[in-house]
Short mmCIF file of C-alpha atoms and ligand atoms in Angstrom, two decimals:
data_model
loop_
_atom_site.label_atom_id
_atom_site.label_comp_id
_atom_site.label_asym_id
_atom_site.label_seq_id
_atom_site.Cartn_x
_atom_site.Cartn_y
_atom_site.Cartn_z
CA MET R 1114 112.77 121.71 98.95
CA PHE R 1115 110.99 118.57 100.20
CA ARG R 1116 108.08 118.78 97.74
CA LYS R 1117 110.41 118.60 94.73
CA LYS R 1118 112.10 115.42 96.00
CA LEU R 1119 108.89 113.65 96.92
CA PRO R 1120 109.50 109.88 96.93
CA LEU R 1121 106.82 107.83 95.19
CA PRO R 1122 106.14 104.16 95.89
CA PRO R 1123 107.48 101.80 93.19
CA GLY R 1124 104.85 100.47 90.77
CA LYS R 1125 104.57 97.07 92.48
CA TYR R 1126 103.49 98.80 95.71
CA ARG R 1127 100.79 100.92 94.09
CA MET R 1128 97.35 99.54 94.85
CA GLY R 1129 94.29 100.41 92.79
CA GLY R 1130 95.23 99.13 89.35
CA LYS R 1131 96.39 100.86 86.21
CA HIS R 1132 95.00 104.26 87.23
CA PHE R 1133 97.80 104.78 89.71
CA LYS R 1134 100.77 103.39 87.76
CA ASN R 1135 101.72 106.63 86.05
CA ASP R 1136 103.57 109.03 88.40
CA LYS R 1137 101.68 112.13 87.31
CA ALA R 1138 98.31 110.41 87.66
CA PHE R 1139 99.34 108.99 91.04
CA ILE R 1140 100.11 112.44 92.43
CA LYS R 1141 97.14 114.03 90.68
CA THR R 1142 94.63 111.61 92.23
CA ALA R 1143 96.23 112.11 95.65
CA VAL R 1144 96.00 115.91 95.43
CA ARG R 1145 92.46 115.65 94.03
CA ASP R 1146 91.45 113.62 97.07
CA VAL R 1147 93.12 115.98 99.54
CA ARG R 1148 91.18 118.86 97.97
CA ARG R 1149 87.94 116.90 98.19
CA LEU R 1150 88.66 116.17 101.84
CA VAL R 1151 89.09 119.92 102.37
CA LYS R 1152 85.84 120.67 100.58
CA TYR R 1153 83.66 117.83 101.82
CA CYS R 1154 85.17 116.98 105.22
CA ASP R 1155 86.75 120.27 106.40
CA LEU R 1156 90.29 118.87 106.31
CA SER R 1157 92.87 121.45 107.41
CA GLU R 1158 96.47 121.47 108.58
CA GLY R 1159 95.10 121.25 112.14
CA SER R 1160 93.19 117.99 111.47
CA THR R 1161 93.75 114.44 112.54
CA LEU R 1162 93.42 112.33 109.40
CA LEU R 1163 93.11 108.55 109.36
CA ASP R 1164 93.88 106.95 105.98
CA TRP R 1165 92.48 103.45 106.43
CA GLY R 1166 93.77 100.91 103.89
CA CYS R 1167 96.41 103.48 102.94
CA GLY R 1168 98.46 101.12 100.75
CA ALA R 1169 101.92 102.66 100.37
CA GLY R 1170 100.62 106.12 101.30
CA ARG R 1171 99.13 107.64 98.14
CA LEU R 1172 97.10 110.14 100.15
CA ALA R 1173 100.12 111.06 102.29
CA VAL R 1174 101.88 112.05 99.07
CA GLY R 1175 98.93 114.33 98.29
CA VAL R 1176 98.96 115.87 101.79
CA ARG R 1177 102.71 116.57 101.52
CA GLU R 1178 102.27 117.99 98.05
CA ASP R 1179 99.31 120.24 98.84
CA PHE R 1180 99.64 121.12 102.55
CA GLY R 1181 103.27 120.35 103.34
CA GLN R 1182 102.32 119.72 106.98
CA ILE R 1183 99.41 118.35 109.00
CA ARG R 1184 98.73 117.81 112.71
CA ASP R 1185 98.43 114.04 112.37
CA TYR R 1186 98.28 111.89 109.25
CA HIS R 1187 97.94 108.22 110.22
CA GLY R 1188 98.10 105.61 107.46
CA VAL R 1189 96.97 102.09 108.39
CA ASP R 1190 97.17 98.96 106.29
CA ILE R 1191 97.47 95.19 106.59
CA GLN R 1192 100.23 94.60 104.01
CA PRO R 1193 103.60 94.81 105.81
CA GLU R 1194 105.74 95.55 102.74
CA LEU R 1195 103.64 98.62 101.85
CA ILE R 1196 103.78 100.04 105.38
CA GLU R 1197 107.50 99.29 105.56
CA TRP R 1198 108.06 101.31 102.38
CA ALA R 1199 105.85 104.15 103.64
CA ASN R 1200 107.63 104.23 107.00
CA GLU R 1201 111.01 104.40 105.31
CA ASN R 1202 110.04 107.03 102.74
CA LEU R 1203 107.06 109.09 103.88
CA ALA R 1204 106.94 109.00 107.69
CA GLY R 1205 108.17 112.06 109.59
CA ASP R 1206 106.85 115.00 111.53
CA GLY R 1207 103.03 114.65 111.49
CA PHE R 1208 103.09 111.55 109.26
CA ARG R 1209 102.98 108.03 110.68
CA PHE R 1210 102.03 104.55 109.44
CA THR R 1211 100.85 101.42 111.24
CA CYS R 1212 100.69 97.85 109.99
CA LEU R 1213 97.87 95.75 111.44
CA ASP R 1214 97.72 91.98 111.18
CA VAL R 1215 93.96 91.78 110.68
CA SER R 1216 92.19 89.54 108.25
CA ASN R 1217 90.96 90.37 104.74
CA GLU R 1218 90.42 87.44 102.38
CA ARG R 1219 92.16 89.23 99.51
CA TYR R 1220 95.07 91.00 101.15
CA ASN R 1221 95.78 89.16 104.41
CA PRO R 1222 93.74 85.95 104.63
CA ASP R 1223 95.65 84.58 107.63
CA GLY R 1224 95.32 87.75 109.68
CA SER R 1225 93.51 88.01 112.99
CA PRO R 1226 89.69 88.18 113.00
CA ASP R 1227 89.89 90.91 115.68
CA ARG R 1228 89.01 94.07 113.79
CA THR R 1229 90.59 97.39 114.66
CA LEU R 1230 91.25 100.77 113.04
CA ALA R 1231 94.11 101.58 115.42
CA ALA R 1232 92.35 104.78 116.49
CA GLU R 1233 91.23 106.02 119.90
CA PRO R 1234 87.46 106.67 120.10
CA GLY R 1235 86.38 110.18 119.14
CA THR R 1236 89.79 111.30 117.88
CA VAL R 1237 89.57 111.25 114.08
CA ASP R 1238 88.51 114.50 112.38
CA VAL R 1239 88.75 113.13 108.86
CA PHE R 1240 88.55 109.46 107.90
CA TYR R 1241 89.47 108.33 104.38
CA ALA R 1242 88.96 104.87 102.90
CA TYR R 1243 89.47 104.80 99.13
CA SER R 1244 88.75 101.40 97.55
CA VAL R 1245 88.78 99.66 100.92
CA PHE R 1246 85.10 98.66 101.09
CA SER R 1247 85.37 97.50 97.46
CA PRO R 1248 87.33 94.39 98.56
CA MET R 1249 85.37 93.67 101.77
CA ASN R 1250 82.94 91.00 102.89
CA ASP R 1251 79.49 91.69 104.28
CA ASP R 1252 80.43 90.88 107.89
CA ASP R 1253 83.49 93.13 108.02
CA THR R 1254 81.69 96.03 106.32
CA PRO R 1255 79.07 96.80 109.02
CA ALA R 1256 81.59 96.05 111.77
CA TYR R 1257 84.11 98.52 110.34
CA LEU R 1258 81.42 101.15 109.77
CA THR R 1259 80.63 100.88 113.48
CA LEU R 1260 84.33 101.31 114.30
CA ILE R 1261 84.44 104.37 112.02
CA GLY R 1262 81.48 105.87 113.91
CA GLU R 1263 83.33 105.28 117.20
CA ALA R 1264 86.61 106.72 115.90
CA LEU R 1265 85.18 109.96 114.46
CA SER R 1266 85.35 113.11 116.55
CA PRO R 1267 81.95 114.80 117.18
CA ARG R 1268 82.09 116.86 113.97
CA GLY R 1269 84.27 114.36 112.11
CA LYS R 1270 83.53 113.14 108.60
CA ALA R 1271 84.47 110.07 106.59
CA LEU R 1272 85.00 109.88 102.83
CA VAL R 1273 84.69 106.30 101.59
CA THR R 1274 84.25 104.66 98.20
CA CYS R 1275 82.55 101.40 97.26
CA PHE R 1276 80.59 99.76 94.48
CA VAL R 1277 76.87 100.38 94.93
CA GLU R 1278 73.98 99.95 92.55
CA GLU R 1279 70.20 100.14 92.81
CA ASP R 1280 68.17 96.94 92.47
CA VAL R 1281 70.96 94.35 92.84
CA ALA R 1282 71.60 91.72 95.51
CA GLY R 1283 72.49 93.17 98.91
CA TRP R 1284 76.12 92.04 98.63
CA GLU R 1285 77.88 90.17 95.84
CA GLU R 1286 81.48 89.09 95.21
CA ASN R 1287 82.97 89.60 91.71
CA PRO R 1288 79.63 90.14 89.92
CA GLU R 1289 79.91 88.79 86.40
CA GLY R 1290 79.78 91.29 83.55
CA TYR R 1291 79.86 94.23 85.95
CA GLY R 1292 82.34 97.07 85.60
CA PRO R 1293 85.38 97.49 83.36
CA LEU R 1294 87.49 94.53 84.58
CA GLU R 1295 87.44 90.78 84.68
CA TRP R 1296 87.32 90.21 88.43
CA LYS R 1297 89.81 87.59 89.63
CA GLY R 1298 90.41 86.07 93.06
CA ARG R 1299 88.75 86.69 96.41
CA LEU R 1300 87.05 90.06 96.94
CA HIS R 1301 88.39 91.67 93.77
CA CYS R 1302 85.10 93.54 93.49
CA THR R 1303 82.47 93.54 96.20
CA ARG R 1304 79.23 95.23 95.22
CA PHE R 1305 76.44 96.35 97.53
CA SER R 1306 72.92 97.40 96.79
CA ARG R 1307 72.65 101.04 97.73
CA ARG R 1308 69.91 100.24 100.23
CA HIS R 1309 71.96 97.50 101.90
CA PHE R 1310 75.10 99.64 102.25
CA GLU R 1311 73.11 102.58 103.59
CA ASP R 1312 71.35 100.27 106.08
CA HIS R 1313 74.83 99.36 107.39
CA VAL R 1314 75.68 103.07 107.56
CA GLU R 1315 72.56 103.80 109.58
CA ALA R 1316 73.06 100.83 111.91
CA ALA R 1317 76.54 102.20 112.66
CA GLY R 1318 74.99 105.46 113.90
CA LEU R 1319 76.16 107.33 110.82
CA ALA R 1320 74.34 109.42 108.21
CA VAL R 1321 75.04 110.06 104.53
CA ASP R 1322 76.24 113.65 104.09
CA ARG R 1323 77.00 113.31 100.37
CA PHE R 1324 76.63 110.64 97.69
CA GLU R 1325 78.18 110.76 94.22
CA TYR R 1326 77.34 107.84 91.99
CA GLY R 1327 79.86 105.90 89.91
CA ARG R 1328 82.66 108.39 89.25
CA GLU R 1329 85.48 106.79 91.26
CA THR R 1330 87.97 104.05 90.32
CA ASP R 1331 86.35 101.35 88.14
CA GLY R 1332 82.91 102.89 88.71
CA GLN R 1333 82.83 103.06 92.49
CA SER R 1334 80.66 105.62 94.20
CA LEU R 1335 81.69 108.15 96.82
CA TYR R 1336 80.10 108.63 100.21
CA VAL R 1337 80.74 111.26 102.84
CA LEU R 1338 79.50 110.04 106.23
CA ARG R 1339 79.02 111.85 109.54
CA HIS R 1340 77.46 111.20 112.91
CA ARG R 1341 73.67 111.07 112.91
C1 SAM S 1134 92.60 98.77 96.53
S1 SAM S 1134 93.72 99.15 97.80
C2 SAM S 1134 93.53 100.92 97.99
C3 SAM S 1134 94.77 101.61 98.54
C4 SAM S 1134 94.65 103.09 98.84
N1 SAM S 1134 93.49 103.38 99.67
C5 SAM S 1134 94.61 103.93 97.58
O1 SAM S 1134 93.54 104.41 97.21
O2 SAM S 1134 95.65 104.10 96.96
C6 SAM S 1134 92.91 98.51 99.26
C7 SAM S 1134 93.80 98.55 100.48
O3 SAM S 1134 93.03 98.25 101.65
C8 SAM S 1134 93.83 97.47 102.51
N2 SAM S 1134 92.95 96.79 103.46
C9 SAM S 1134 92.02 95.82 103.21
N3 SAM S 1134 91.41 95.45 104.34
C10 SAM S 1134 91.93 96.21 105.34
C11 SAM S 1134 91.69 96.30 106.75
N4 SAM S 1134 90.82 95.51 107.35
N5 SAM S 1134 92.41 97.20 107.47
C12 SAM S 1134 93.31 98.01 106.86
N6 SAM S 1134 93.60 97.95 105.53
C13 SAM S 1134 92.89 97.08 104.78
C14 SAM S 1134 94.60 96.56 101.57
O4 SAM S 1134 95.74 96.00 102.14
C15 SAM S 1134 94.93 97.52 100.42
O5 SAM S 1134 96.17 98.16 100.60
#
C-alpha cells in the first residue's frame, strides 16, 4: 500500500532545521499541520491546497499519510533541487510541484524580482506557508500577502507562520539574542512587530481569523488569515 512505502526527502533537502531531520518527527509535523488545516481552514479531500515555499514537500507527505488523496495539492518553491526531488518522488494524481525562479535573498538571490504564487486568482481554498515569512524582507512580505488575498477563493483561508513580537522594531533581520539559534546569513530570521505584520495583513484586504503566539518552529507564531 502506498502509505507504507512513503518516500521521504533525504536530510539535506529537509528545510526547517533540526526539527525535521528525524523521519518520525518529519512525518508527525506534516500530519499535525494537515490536521490543523482541517480544523482551522476547512481542508478536505475536495480542496485546492497551495503549499507556498513547500521545500521538498513535507506537507504533501502529511496529506498522503492522512488523506491519501486530495483534489489539488500544489507545492511551489524557488529551490530547483527540492522541487526536482518532490516531482520525482511525490508528484502524481492530485499532487503537483512547481519551481519558480523568483528572488529571495536567502534561498535564490539571483532570481527574478517579479513576484508570483503561480496561482490563478480566487482559486485557492487553503493556503499554507510554514516558515516562509520568517526568511522574508519587508518589501516582499506585504506584496506576497496581497497576492495571497488575490489567490484565495471567497471562503478560502491561509495558515502562515512568522516571528512576531510586541514592542519591537517593525521589521528586523537576524535580531541579536532573540530565539534559540545564532542567526547566520541573509534572512535567517526576520522578525516583525505584531502591529506591523497585522498592518500588512489589513492592507492586503485580509483579516486575522486566529493567532497563536510563539509555539511554532524556533518560536514563530501562527496566523490564520481570511478575506475581510
Ligand atoms: C524554512 S523553509 C520551509 C519549508 C517548508 N515550508 C516546511 O515547513 O517544511 C522556507 C522555504 O521557503 C522557500 N521560499 C522562500 N521564498 C520563496 C518565494 N518567494 N516563493 C516560494 N518559495 C519561497 C525557500 O526556498 C524554502 O524552501
